[in-house]
Short mmCIF file of C-alpha atoms (C1' of nucleotides) in Angstrom, two decimals:
data_model
loop_
_atom_site.label_atom_id
_atom_site.label_comp_id
_atom_site.label_asym_id
_atom_site.label_seq_id
_atom_site.Cartn_x
_atom_site.Cartn_y
_atom_site.Cartn_z
CA MET A 102 0.00 0.00 0.00
CA THR A 103 0.97 3.63 0.17
CA LYS A 104 2.60 3.73 -3.18
CA GLU A 105 0.91 7.10 -3.40
CA ASN A 106 2.92 8.62 -0.56
CA PRO A 107 6.62 9.13 -1.28
CA GLN A 108 7.53 9.28 2.35
CA ALA A 109 5.66 6.10 3.11
CA GLU A 110 7.16 4.68 -0.04
CA LYS A 111 10.71 5.26 1.07
CA HIS A 112 9.70 3.72 4.31
CA ASP A 113 8.30 0.66 2.60
CA LEU A 114 11.12 0.35 0.19
CA SER A 115 13.83 0.44 2.78
CA ARG A 116 12.00 -1.63 5.34
CA TYR A 117 10.53 -4.36 3.24
CA PRO A 118 12.60 -6.66 1.06
CA ARG A 119 11.66 -6.59 -2.60
CA PRO A 120 11.00 -9.64 -4.68
CA SER A 121 13.26 -10.54 -7.58
CA VAL A 122 11.71 -10.22 -10.99
CA THR A 123 12.62 -12.53 -13.83
CA VAL A 124 11.37 -13.09 -17.33
CA ASP A 125 10.94 -16.60 -18.66
CA VAL A 126 10.52 -17.09 -22.38
CA VAL A 127 8.70 -20.02 -23.92
CA ILE A 128 10.29 -20.36 -27.34
CA PHE A 129 8.22 -22.31 -29.85
CA THR A 130 9.17 -23.51 -33.26
CA ILE A 131 7.93 -26.09 -35.72
CA MET A 132 10.57 -28.58 -36.69
CA ALA A 133 10.47 -32.06 -38.18
CA ASP A 134 6.68 -32.03 -38.34
CA ASP A 135 6.47 -31.33 -34.63
CA LEU A 136 5.82 -28.48 -32.23
CA ARG A 137 8.99 -27.91 -30.23
CA VAL A 138 9.99 -25.77 -27.30
CA LEU A 139 13.49 -24.72 -26.28
CA LEU A 140 14.59 -25.85 -22.82
CA VAL A 141 17.82 -25.49 -20.87
CA GLN A 142 19.22 -27.97 -18.42
CA ARG A 143 20.01 -26.40 -15.06
CA LYS A 144 23.59 -26.47 -13.93
CA ALA A 145 22.91 -25.68 -10.28
CA GLU A 146 20.58 -26.34 -7.40
CA PRO A 147 17.72 -26.26 -6.98
CA PHE A 148 16.58 -28.54 -9.76
CA ARG A 149 20.14 -29.19 -10.87
CA GLY A 150 20.13 -31.24 -14.05
CA VAL A 151 16.42 -30.64 -14.56
CA TRP A 152 15.09 -29.01 -17.70
CA ALA A 153 13.63 -25.51 -17.50
CA ILE A 154 12.32 -22.66 -19.59
CA PRO A 155 15.10 -20.18 -20.37
CA GLY A 156 14.89 -16.96 -18.39
CA GLY A 157 16.69 -14.60 -16.09
CA PHE A 158 16.60 -11.43 -14.07
CA VAL A 159 15.20 -8.20 -15.36
CA HIS A 160 17.82 -5.48 -15.14
CA ILE A 161 16.94 -2.44 -13.14
CA ASP A 162 16.61 -0.12 -16.13
CA GLU A 163 15.44 -2.68 -18.60
CA ASP A 164 11.99 -2.94 -20.08
CA LEU A 165 10.28 -6.29 -19.55
CA LEU A 166 9.95 -6.93 -23.26
CA ALA A 167 13.59 -5.95 -23.74
CA ALA A 168 14.59 -8.45 -21.06
CA ALA A 169 12.62 -11.14 -22.87
CA ARG A 170 14.36 -10.21 -26.14
CA ARG A 171 17.72 -10.40 -24.44
CA GLU A 172 17.02 -13.84 -23.01
CA LEU A 173 15.83 -15.03 -26.38
CA GLU A 174 18.92 -13.71 -28.06
CA GLU A 175 21.21 -15.22 -25.46
CA GLU A 176 19.79 -18.66 -26.09
CA THR A 177 19.21 -18.56 -29.82
CA GLY A 178 21.16 -15.63 -31.19
CA LEU A 179 17.93 -14.40 -32.76
CA ARG A 180 16.58 -10.87 -32.90
CA GLY A 181 13.40 -9.39 -34.32
CA VAL A 182 11.28 -12.33 -33.26
CA TYR A 183 7.60 -12.32 -32.33
CA LEU A 184 7.20 -12.00 -28.56
CA GLU A 185 4.03 -11.73 -26.54
CA GLN A 186 3.50 -11.38 -22.82
CA LEU A 187 1.76 -14.44 -21.42
CA TYR A 188 1.13 -14.16 -17.72
CA THR A 189 2.87 -13.23 -14.49
CA PHE A 190 3.39 -15.98 -11.95
CA GLY A 191 4.12 -14.93 -8.42
CA GLU A 192 3.21 -17.60 -5.86
CA PRO A 193 5.51 -16.91 -2.90
CA ASP A 194 6.94 -20.44 -2.92
CA ARG A 195 7.35 -21.05 -6.61
CA ASP A 196 11.10 -20.73 -6.17
CA PRO A 197 12.33 -22.49 -3.02
CA ARG A 198 15.22 -20.07 -2.54
CA SER A 199 13.53 -16.72 -2.38
CA ARG A 200 10.64 -14.70 -3.62
CA VAL A 201 10.75 -14.60 -7.39
CA ILE A 202 8.05 -13.15 -9.56
CA THR A 203 8.32 -14.17 -13.18
CA VAL A 204 6.80 -12.39 -16.12
CA THR A 205 6.44 -14.97 -18.87
CA TYR A 206 6.55 -14.40 -22.60
CA PHE A 207 6.16 -16.65 -25.54
CA ALA A 208 8.21 -16.40 -28.69
CA LEU A 209 7.52 -17.86 -32.10
CA VAL A 210 10.50 -18.49 -34.32
CA SER A 211 10.27 -19.79 -37.83
CA THR A 212 12.39 -22.61 -39.14
CA ASP A 213 13.68 -20.08 -41.67
CA LEU A 214 15.18 -17.88 -38.96
CA LEU A 215 16.55 -20.83 -37.10
CA ARG A 216 18.36 -22.23 -40.10
CA GLY A 217 22.07 -21.74 -39.59
CA GLN A 218 21.68 -20.48 -36.03
CA GLN A 219 23.59 -22.27 -33.33
CA LEU A 220 22.01 -22.80 -29.96
CA ARG A 221 24.29 -21.30 -27.39
CA ALA A 222 25.37 -23.00 -24.24
CA THR A 223 25.00 -20.23 -21.68
CA THR A 224 26.95 -20.11 -18.46
CA ASP A 225 24.07 -21.28 -16.33
CA ALA A 226 22.98 -24.22 -18.45
CA GLN A 227 24.57 -27.58 -19.05
CA ALA A 228 22.69 -28.00 -22.28
CA VAL A 229 20.12 -26.41 -24.53
CA GLN A 230 17.75 -28.53 -26.53
CA TRP A 231 14.50 -28.53 -28.48
CA PHE A 232 11.79 -30.77 -27.03
CA SER A 233 8.53 -31.87 -28.52
CA MET A 234 5.59 -30.28 -26.72
CA TYR A 235 4.00 -33.68 -26.94
CA ASP A 236 6.86 -35.45 -25.19
CA LEU A 237 8.22 -33.22 -22.47
CA PRO A 238 10.72 -34.09 -19.74
CA ASP A 239 10.12 -33.28 -16.08
CA LEU A 240 10.43 -29.56 -15.60
CA ALA A 241 11.82 -27.33 -12.85
CA PHE A 242 9.72 -24.99 -10.70
CA ASP A 243 6.22 -24.38 -12.06
CA HIS A 244 7.46 -24.51 -15.62
CA ALA A 245 5.14 -27.33 -16.70
CA ARG A 246 2.23 -25.07 -15.88
CA ILE A 247 3.77 -22.20 -17.82
CA LEU A 248 4.18 -24.36 -20.91
CA ASP A 249 0.62 -25.51 -20.59
CA TYR A 250 -0.58 -21.98 -20.42
CA ALA A 251 1.53 -20.99 -23.41
CA LEU A 252 0.18 -23.82 -25.52
CA THR A 253 -3.40 -22.94 -24.65
CA ARG A 254 -2.77 -19.34 -25.64
CA LEU A 255 -1.07 -20.29 -28.89
CA ARG A 256 -3.96 -22.56 -29.85
CA GLY A 257 -6.53 -20.00 -28.86
CA LYS A 258 -4.99 -17.38 -31.08
CA LEU A 259 -4.58 -19.66 -34.08
CA ASP A 260 -7.91 -19.00 -35.67
CA TYR A 261 -8.45 -15.34 -35.02
CA THR A 262 -4.96 -13.99 -35.62
CA ASN A 263 -2.12 -14.32 -38.12
CA ILE A 264 0.10 -15.78 -35.47
CA VAL A 265 1.00 -18.89 -37.41
CA SER A 266 2.72 -16.65 -39.96
CA GLU A 267 5.49 -16.19 -37.40
CA LEU A 268 6.30 -19.88 -37.58
CA LEU A 269 6.09 -20.29 -41.34
CA PRO A 270 8.58 -19.41 -44.03
CA GLU A 271 7.71 -16.31 -46.10
CA GLU A 272 6.08 -18.42 -48.80
CA PHE A 273 4.22 -21.63 -48.26
CA SER A 274 1.64 -23.91 -49.80
CA LEU A 275 -1.84 -24.42 -48.41
CA SER A 276 -0.90 -27.96 -47.41
CA GLU A 277 1.99 -26.64 -45.37
CA LEU A 278 -0.24 -24.05 -43.73
CA GLN A 279 -2.76 -26.74 -42.87
CA ARG A 280 -0.03 -28.99 -41.54
CA TYR A 281 1.17 -26.24 -39.19
CA HIS A 282 -2.33 -25.78 -37.86
CA GLU A 283 -2.66 -29.51 -37.32
CA ILE A 284 0.65 -29.74 -35.51
CA ILE A 285 -0.29 -26.93 -33.15
CA LEU A 286 -3.82 -28.15 -32.54
CA HIS A 287 -2.69 -31.76 -32.47
CA ARG A 288 -5.61 -32.98 -34.50
CA PRO A 289 -6.40 -33.47 -38.18
CA LEU A 290 -8.33 -30.85 -40.12
CA ASP A 291 -10.53 -31.29 -43.17
CA LYS A 292 -8.64 -30.27 -46.29
CA ARG A 293 -11.52 -28.78 -48.25
CA ASN A 294 -12.96 -26.86 -45.35
CA PHE A 295 -9.56 -25.55 -44.41
CA ARG A 296 -8.95 -24.28 -47.91
CA LYS A 297 -12.42 -22.77 -48.15
CA LYS A 298 -11.62 -20.69 -45.09
CA MET A 299 -8.05 -19.69 -45.97
CA GLU A 300 -7.90 -19.37 -49.74
CA PRO A 301 -8.22 -15.97 -51.40
CA ARG A 302 -11.28 -15.56 -53.60
CA TYR A 303 -11.34 -14.11 -57.04
CA ALA A 304 -14.00 -12.49 -59.19
CA ARG A 305 -15.20 -14.28 -62.33
CA ASP A 306 -12.58 -12.51 -64.40
CA GLY A 307 -9.84 -13.68 -62.06
CA SER A 308 -9.24 -10.26 -60.53
CA PRO A 309 -8.76 -10.16 -56.75
CA LEU A 310 -12.08 -9.77 -54.94
CA ALA A 311 -12.58 -6.48 -53.12
CA ASN A 312 -13.91 -7.72 -49.79
CA ASP A 313 -11.90 -10.90 -49.66
CA PRO A 314 -11.68 -12.01 -46.03
CA SER A 315 -8.68 -14.24 -46.72
CA PRO A 316 -5.48 -13.26 -44.92
CA LEU A 317 -3.44 -14.76 -47.75
CA LEU A 318 -2.02 -13.47 -50.99
CA GLU A 319 -1.26 -15.80 -53.86
CA THR A 320 2.27 -15.15 -55.09
CA GLY A 321 1.80 -16.75 -58.48
CA LYS A 322 4.81 -18.93 -57.89
CA LYS A 323 4.70 -22.67 -57.62
CA ARG A 324 6.80 -25.06 -55.67
CA MET A 325 7.93 -28.33 -57.14
CA ILE A 326 9.06 -30.97 -54.71
CA GLY A 327 9.24 -34.60 -55.61
CA THR A 328 7.35 -36.08 -58.46
CA HIS A 329 3.85 -34.72 -58.25
CA ARG A 330 1.67 -31.75 -58.99
CA PRO A 331 3.35 -28.47 -57.98
CA ALA A 332 1.75 -26.43 -55.19
CA ARG A 333 0.75 -22.77 -55.44
CA LEU A 334 2.59 -20.55 -53.01
CA PHE A 335 1.04 -17.96 -50.70
CA ARG A 336 2.12 -15.22 -48.32
CA TYR A 337 0.31 -13.58 -45.42
CA LYS A 338 -0.91 -10.10 -46.34
CA ASP A 339 0.11 -8.81 -42.91
CA LYS A 340 2.36 -10.20 -40.27
CA SER A 341 0.88 -10.44 -36.80
CA ARG A 342 1.79 -7.74 -34.36
CA VAL A 343 2.88 -7.94 -30.77
CA ASP A 344 0.08 -7.50 -28.23
CA MET B 547 20.48 -13.92 -16.58
CA THR B 548 22.11 -16.61 -14.51
CA LYS B 549 19.06 -17.25 -12.43
CA GLU B 550 20.10 -20.86 -12.78
CA ASN B 551 23.35 -20.42 -10.90
CA PRO B 552 22.89 -19.76 -7.20
CA GLN B 553 26.31 -18.20 -6.85
CA ALA B 554 25.71 -15.88 -9.76
CA GLU B 555 22.28 -15.26 -8.36
CA LYS B 556 23.56 -14.08 -5.01
CA HIS B 557 25.92 -11.94 -6.95
CA ASP B 558 23.13 -10.44 -8.98
CA LEU B 559 20.82 -9.99 -6.07
CA SER B 560 23.30 -8.19 -3.94
CA ARG B 561 24.86 -6.19 -6.72
CA TYR B 562 21.84 -5.13 -8.65
CA PRO B 563 18.98 -3.17 -7.19
CA ARG B 564 15.62 -4.90 -7.51
CA PRO B 565 12.53 -3.25 -8.89
CA SER B 566 9.51 -2.64 -6.72
CA VAL B 567 6.47 -4.67 -7.58
CA THR B 568 2.96 -3.34 -7.15
CA VAL B 569 -0.49 -4.52 -8.04
CA ASP B 570 -3.02 -2.12 -9.45
CA VAL B 571 -6.66 -3.14 -9.51
CA VAL B 572 -9.18 -1.83 -12.00
CA ILE B 573 -12.50 -2.13 -10.18
CA PHE B 574 -15.52 -2.07 -12.44
CA THR B 575 -19.15 -1.87 -11.52
CA ILE B 576 -22.38 -0.94 -13.21
CA MET B 577 -24.20 1.83 -11.51
CA ALA B 578 -26.87 4.29 -12.59
CA ASP B 579 -27.01 2.82 -16.09
CA ASP B 580 -23.30 3.42 -16.53
CA LEU B 581 -20.02 1.54 -16.47
CA ARG B 582 -17.96 2.90 -13.60
CA VAL B 583 -14.46 2.45 -12.31
CA LEU B 584 -13.12 3.19 -8.84
CA LEU B 585 -10.34 5.76 -8.68
CA VAL B 586 -8.38 7.31 -5.83
CA GLN B 587 -7.04 10.83 -5.69
CA ARG B 588 -3.35 10.93 -4.88
CA LYS B 589 -2.29 12.69 -1.72
CA ALA B 590 1.39 13.02 -2.57
CA GLU B 591 3.82 13.73 -5.38
CA PRO B 592 4.22 12.75 -8.07
CA PHE B 593 0.81 13.32 -9.54
CA ARG B 594 -0.46 14.81 -6.29
CA GLY B 595 -4.17 15.47 -6.56
CA VAL B 596 -4.43 13.42 -9.74
CA TRP B 597 -6.75 10.43 -10.00
CA ALA B 598 -5.25 6.95 -10.17
CA ILE B 599 -6.15 3.28 -10.13
CA PRO B 600 -5.95 1.89 -6.59
CA GLY B 601 -2.91 -0.24 -5.95
CA GLY B 602 0.09 -0.83 -3.79
CA PHE B 603 3.15 -2.88 -3.06
CA VAL B 604 3.17 -6.63 -3.06
CA HIS B 605 4.37 -7.92 0.29
CA ILE B 606 7.36 -10.17 0.24
CA ASP B 607 5.46 -13.33 1.14
CA GLU B 608 2.21 -12.42 -0.48
CA ASP B 609 0.75 -14.00 -3.57
CA LEU B 610 -0.02 -11.55 -6.39
CA LEU B 611 -3.68 -12.42 -6.41
CA ALA B 612 -3.77 -12.07 -2.63
CA ALA B 613 -2.23 -8.63 -2.94
CA ALA B 614 -4.90 -7.67 -5.44
CA ARG B 615 -7.60 -8.96 -3.09
CA ARG B 616 -6.09 -6.97 -0.25
CA GLU B 617 -6.06 -3.76 -2.27
CA LEU B 618 -9.60 -4.34 -3.32
CA GLU B 619 -10.70 -4.92 0.23
CA GLU B 620 -8.84 -1.87 1.48
CA GLU B 621 -10.72 0.36 -0.94
CA THR B 622 -14.14 -1.24 -0.95
CA GLY B 623 -14.32 -3.53 2.06
CA LEU B 624 -15.33 -6.33 -0.32
CA ARG B 625 -14.13 -9.93 -0.34
CA GLY B 626 -14.89 -12.85 -2.60
CA VAL B 627 -15.00 -10.73 -5.71
CA TYR B 628 -14.12 -11.79 -9.25
CA LEU B 629 -10.50 -10.88 -10.02
CA GLU B 630 -8.52 -11.60 -13.13
CA GLN B 631 -4.92 -10.80 -14.00
CA LEU B 632 -4.75 -8.32 -16.85
CA TYR B 633 -1.21 -7.53 -17.85
CA THR B 634 2.11 -6.56 -16.35
CA PHE B 635 3.46 -3.13 -17.16
CA GLY B 636 7.12 -2.52 -16.61
CA GLU B 637 8.52 0.30 -18.70
CA PRO B 638 11.52 1.61 -16.76
CA ASP B 639 10.20 5.17 -16.66
CA ARG B 640 6.53 4.57 -16.00
CA ASP B 641 7.06 5.82 -12.45
CA PRO B 642 9.32 8.89 -12.33
CA ARG B 643 10.67 8.04 -8.87
CA SER B 644 12.06 4.58 -9.30
CA ARG B 645 11.66 1.33 -11.12
CA VAL B 646 8.19 -0.02 -10.47
CA ILE B 647 6.71 -3.02 -12.19
CA THR B 648 2.97 -3.28 -11.80
CA VAL B 649 0.90 -6.39 -12.19
CA THR B 650 -2.60 -5.25 -13.05
CA TYR B 651 -5.86 -6.99 -12.25
CA PHE B 652 -9.41 -6.22 -12.98
CA ALA B 653 -12.26 -6.78 -10.57
CA LEU B 654 -15.96 -6.95 -11.25
CA VAL B 655 -18.27 -6.08 -8.40
CA SER B 656 -22.01 -6.24 -8.60
CA THR B 657 -24.29 -3.50 -7.43
CA ASP B 658 -25.68 -6.08 -5.01
CA LEU B 659 -22.36 -6.49 -3.23
CA LEU B 660 -21.73 -2.79 -3.20
CA ARG B 661 -25.03 -1.96 -1.60
CA GLY B 662 -24.38 -0.88 1.95
CA GLN B 663 -20.61 -0.84 1.55
CA GLN B 664 -18.75 2.33 2.33
CA LEU B 665 -15.83 3.38 0.23
CA ARG B 666 -12.86 3.83 2.50
CA ALA B 667 -10.57 6.77 2.47
CA THR B 668 -7.16 5.15 2.74
CA THR B 669 -4.13 6.88 4.16
CA ASP B 670 -2.56 7.58 0.79
CA ALA B 671 -5.65 8.96 -0.92
CA GLN B 672 -7.47 12.23 -0.51
CA ALA B 673 -10.61 10.77 -1.95
CA VAL B 674 -12.13 7.68 -3.50
CA GLN B 675 -14.77 7.94 -6.17
CA TRP B 676 -16.57 6.07 -8.91
CA PHE B 677 -16.06 7.52 -12.40
CA SER B 678 -17.84 6.75 -15.62
CA MET B 679 -15.56 4.91 -18.05
CA TYR B 680 -17.03 7.18 -20.66
CA ASP B 681 -16.07 10.36 -18.86
CA LEU B 682 -12.72 9.88 -17.17
CA PRO B 683 -10.53 12.51 -15.51
CA ASP B 684 -6.83 12.84 -16.29
CA LEU B 685 -4.98 9.92 -14.80
CA ALA B 686 -1.61 9.46 -13.10
CA PHE B 687 1.26 7.41 -14.54
CA ASP B 688 0.22 5.12 -17.41
CA HIS B 689 -3.13 4.47 -15.83
CA ALA B 690 -5.16 5.66 -18.80
CA ARG B 691 -3.55 2.93 -20.83
CA ILE B 692 -4.30 0.34 -18.16
CA LEU B 693 -7.97 1.30 -18.10
CA ASP B 694 -8.06 1.07 -21.85
CA TYR B 695 -6.61 -2.35 -21.77
CA ALA B 696 -9.03 -3.46 -19.06
CA LEU B 697 -12.04 -2.25 -21.00
CA THR B 698 -10.89 -4.03 -24.15
CA ARG B 699 -10.49 -7.23 -22.20
CA LEU B 700 -13.85 -6.93 -20.51
CA ARG B 701 -15.57 -6.35 -23.84
CA GLY B 702 -13.70 -9.18 -25.50
CA LYS B 703 -14.82 -11.63 -22.85
CA LEU B 704 -18.43 -10.55 -22.85
CA ASP B 705 -19.66 -12.89 -25.51
CA TYR B 706 -17.70 -16.03 -24.83
CA THR B 707 -17.78 -16.11 -21.04
CA ASN B 708 -20.25 -15.63 -18.19
CA ILE B 709 -18.32 -12.64 -17.00
CA VAL B 710 -21.29 -10.29 -16.96
CA SER B 711 -22.83 -12.48 -14.25
CA GLU B 712 -20.29 -10.97 -11.85
CA LEU B 713 -21.82 -7.56 -12.34
CA LEU B 714 -25.46 -8.57 -12.19
CA PRO B 715 -27.65 -9.36 -9.21
CA GLU B 716 -28.41 -13.07 -8.70
CA GLU B 717 -31.68 -12.78 -10.58
CA PHE B 718 -32.37 -10.50 -13.49
CA SER B 719 -34.64 -10.00 -16.45
CA LEU B 720 -33.54 -10.36 -20.07
CA SER B 721 -33.92 -6.63 -20.52
CA GLU B 722 -31.54 -5.99 -17.66
CA LEU B 723 -29.05 -8.47 -19.06
CA GLN B 724 -29.25 -6.78 -22.43
CA ARG B 725 -28.85 -3.37 -20.84
CA TYR B 726 -25.64 -4.50 -19.09
CA HIS B 727 -24.23 -5.74 -22.37
CA GLU B 728 -25.11 -2.46 -24.03
CA ILE B 729 -23.54 -0.42 -21.27
CA ILE B 730 -20.29 -2.36 -21.49
CA LEU B 731 -20.16 -2.41 -25.28
CA HIS B 732 -21.43 1.17 -25.47
CA ARG B 733 -23.75 0.43 -28.33
CA PRO B 734 -27.35 -0.70 -28.74
CA LEU B 735 -28.20 -4.35 -29.40
CA ASP B 736 -31.18 -5.83 -31.19
CA LYS B 737 -33.70 -7.08 -28.67
CA ARG B 738 -34.98 -10.09 -30.57
CA ASN B 739 -31.55 -11.30 -31.64
CA PHE B 740 -30.22 -10.84 -28.16
CA ARG B 741 -33.00 -12.93 -26.70
CA LYS B 742 -32.65 -15.60 -29.36
CA LYS B 743 -29.05 -16.03 -28.30
CA MET B 744 -29.51 -15.90 -24.54
CA GLU B 745 -32.89 -17.43 -23.79
CA PRO B 746 -33.18 -21.04 -22.70
CA ARG B 747 -35.06 -23.29 -25.10
CA TYR B 748 -37.72 -25.75 -24.18
CA ALA B 749 -39.11 -28.87 -25.78
CA ARG B 750 -42.69 -28.85 -27.12
CA ASP B 751 -43.98 -30.11 -23.80
CA GLY B 752 -42.25 -27.27 -21.95
CA SER B 753 -39.55 -29.47 -20.41
CA PRO B 754 -36.00 -28.08 -20.44
CA LEU B 755 -34.17 -29.03 -23.64
CA ALA B 756 -31.28 -31.44 -23.19
CA ASN B 757 -28.63 -29.72 -25.31
CA ASP B 758 -29.67 -26.19 -24.58
CA PRO B 759 -26.71 -23.88 -25.26
CA SER B 760 -28.17 -21.09 -23.15
CA PRO B 761 -26.16 -20.14 -20.07
CA LEU B 762 -29.35 -19.08 -18.31
CA LEU B 763 -31.90 -20.78 -16.11
CA GLU B 764 -35.42 -19.47 -15.82
CA THR B 765 -36.33 -19.16 -12.17
CA GLY B 766 -40.08 -19.13 -12.67
CA LYS B 767 -40.36 -15.92 -10.72
CA LYS B 768 -41.49 -12.64 -12.17
CA ARG B 769 -40.55 -9.13 -11.29
CA MET B 770 -43.10 -6.41 -11.15
CA ILE B 771 -41.86 -2.86 -11.33
CA GLY B 772 -44.03 0.04 -12.27
CA THR B 773 -47.17 -0.32 -14.20
CA HIS B 774 -46.45 -2.71 -17.01
CA ARG B 775 -46.05 -6.35 -17.93
CA PRO B 776 -43.91 -8.24 -15.37
CA ALA B 777 -40.57 -9.64 -16.54
CA ARG B 778 -39.48 -13.26 -16.15
CA LEU B 779 -36.39 -13.64 -13.99
CA PHE B 780 -33.28 -15.68 -14.85
CA ARG B 781 -30.08 -16.82 -13.21
CA TYR B 782 -26.76 -17.91 -14.72
CA LYS B 783 -26.31 -21.68 -14.55
CA ASP B 784 -22.64 -21.24 -13.63
CA LYS B 785 -20.71 -18.30 -12.35
CA SER B 786 -17.59 -17.43 -14.27
CA ARG B 787 -14.32 -18.60 -12.85
CA VAL B 788 -11.06 -16.75 -12.32
CA ASP B 789 -8.50 -17.26 -15.07
"C1'" DC C 639 -58.08 3.11 -22.27
"C1'" DC C 640 -53.41 4.65 -21.61
"C1'" DA C 641 -48.55 4.32 -20.60
"C1'" DA C 642 -44.69 1.43 -20.22
"C1'" DA C 643 -41.87 -2.27 -20.76
"C1'" DA C 644 -42.12 -7.39 -22.05
"C1'" DG C 645 -42.43 -10.42 -25.42
"C1'" DT C 646 -42.48 -12.49 -30.11
"C1'" DG C 647 -41.13 -14.67 -36.00
"C1'" DT C 648 -39.49 -14.57 -40.51
"C1'" DT C 649 -36.32 -14.08 -44.13
"C1'" DA C 650 -31.74 -13.73 -46.25
"C1'" DT C 651 -27.15 -14.48 -45.93
"C1'" DG C 652 -23.10 -16.71 -44.83
"C1'" DC C 653 -20.36 -19.90 -42.02
"C1'" DT C 654 -19.58 -24.73 -40.62
"C1'" DT C 655 -19.34 -29.56 -41.27
"C1'" DA C 656 -19.22 -33.85 -43.52
"C1'" DC C 657 -17.81 -36.25 -47.31
"C1'" DA C 658 -14.76 -38.69 -52.19
"C1'" DC C 659 -12.75 -38.21 -56.41
"C1'" DC C 660 -9.87 -36.10 -60.30
"C1'" DC C 661 -5.44 -33.48 -61.60
"C1'" DA C 662 -0.63 -32.51 -62.70
"C1'" DT C 663 3.86 -33.90 -62.45
"C1'" DG C 664 8.47 -36.75 -62.95
"C1'" DC C 665 10.08 -40.92 -63.58
"C1'" DG D 753 1.08 -45.76 -66.38
"C1'" DC D 754 2.00 -45.20 -61.62
"C1'" DA D 755 3.00 -42.98 -57.43
"C1'" DT D 756 2.52 -38.72 -54.98
"C1'" DG D 757 0.60 -34.91 -53.06
"C1'" DG D 758 -2.41 -30.85 -55.09
"C1'" DG D 759 -6.75 -29.49 -55.94
"C1'" DT D 760 -11.96 -29.30 -56.16
"C1'" DG D 761 -18.16 -28.95 -54.93
"C1'" DT D 762 -22.38 -29.69 -52.72
"C1'" DA D 763 -25.89 -30.16 -49.37
"C1'" DA D 764 -27.59 -29.67 -44.47
"C1'" DG D 765 -27.64 -27.36 -40.43
"C1'" DC D 766 -26.82 -23.46 -37.79
"C1'" DA D 767 -25.76 -18.66 -36.40
"C1'" DT D 768 -26.35 -13.85 -37.59
"C1'" DA D 769 -28.64 -9.59 -38.80
"C1'" DA D 770 -32.32 -6.78 -40.10
"C1'" DC D 771 -36.79 -5.47 -39.07
"C1'" DA D 772 -42.31 -3.85 -36.20
"C1'" DC D 773 -46.08 -5.15 -33.86
"C1'" DT D 774 -48.80 -7.40 -29.93
"C1'" DT D 775 -49.23 -8.50 -24.90
"C1'" DT D 776 -49.59 -7.73 -20.08
"C1'" DT D 777 -49.96 -5.05 -16.35
"C1'" DG D 778 -51.48 -0.99 -12.88
"C1'" DG D 779 -53.61 2.98 -12.54
#
DNA sequence: CCAAAAGTGTTATGCTTACACCCATGC
DNA sequence: GCATGGGTGTAAGCATAACACTTTTGG
């Protein structure tokens, strides 16, 4: 209380210990036909040797989002990635050592961005590794709950945002787009219905329809892989924005 | 960084100053045909005399939600109220004095609960007052943005949750329910379409329909006010739950 | 019988779901 | 011509949106 009174505030601030504030970043990607999350193996107690979501302390003059970006970059070397605040967890005993409040974020990185990037072994981790969301190891602290929450949020946003565009390469076929949705939702989707919803519509003369609700743009290019009919390629009209 | 290394952690924690953590609680109610929010007038600098969202420091062993409940009770005397975490704001300069990270919540209190409750003048506030969301004073810090965010969230949840039940009395007519929706959305709704969506459906013999999607239960009671046709009264089958 | 709010139905449009076969390509 | 993934249409059911008059009550 008494944030509103500077005198009382000084009082409070000197008398009462402050909690530590960390950011933890749930980093998702799609890889090998699977939804994966980046975890680090803890080098020290508590939970030594146990896998955990990467994260760390917020610096005193650092924005929360900036701290999340920094953590992400430390682990993956990546910048300019989609990040969204998830939730703030602050149960007093979530860290057995001391009071730690963690502001969680989730990041979506496309296979494109990841290509050629090395995962970095940071000083506080024995190892860094991608895990399937559908086959997770035991996790430190309340991190299982955080992953759960992140997955729910990701799924929830799938069908009313462009969020999947952050995981896809710039250009993709409708089958690939559908596959990404299926991997995230973890269930099969009907091909014709999916296309009906996603595909751009054209007027009779082939010109782009004015009030087309589709988020996609047909590039005109085709992709040939293997020995079958080539697929048309699409792009998202707009990339999703951070919340 | 280095949260994972206890030695490095001690280092960090002693070397680096920690931010203060507060909770701010956006308290909504519906009153006099209007959506209102509870604000306090600051007694001290900065922003002395300016209106602000009630809030205060999180105690070192106190859960975030518990801190929000405490703030709420300090201002309104109310317990057992719907509270939901909104967002965490942590720009380094959002408080000119020092680094303050605020975890925001929103609370929904029904006119029923409020009846007979006194607003309390706390030590750090000159005054406490309900303001119309549609006619707000200037606000301290980034509080205008927080209110904005809270309103967006409330509106977004209106049509896929039972959240409005937290603002209503136990029993209400369809007209009242519609009025609450209109007040929150700040636009008129079609009466027949609204009822089609909300009203319970019955089989031909008048028995309650098995797969009725309506969230409402007809109580059988009627309410007579004034000199016109009495309205049927309804209840929500389930109350909404905290996120 | 008047004032006031409660209550009520239809049509058009568009989204959702379920479902099975033909097409284009390289070899 | 075959293997492989790309590509297509229709019908039923359901939600949405627009729109105006009748019913019930107390005084």
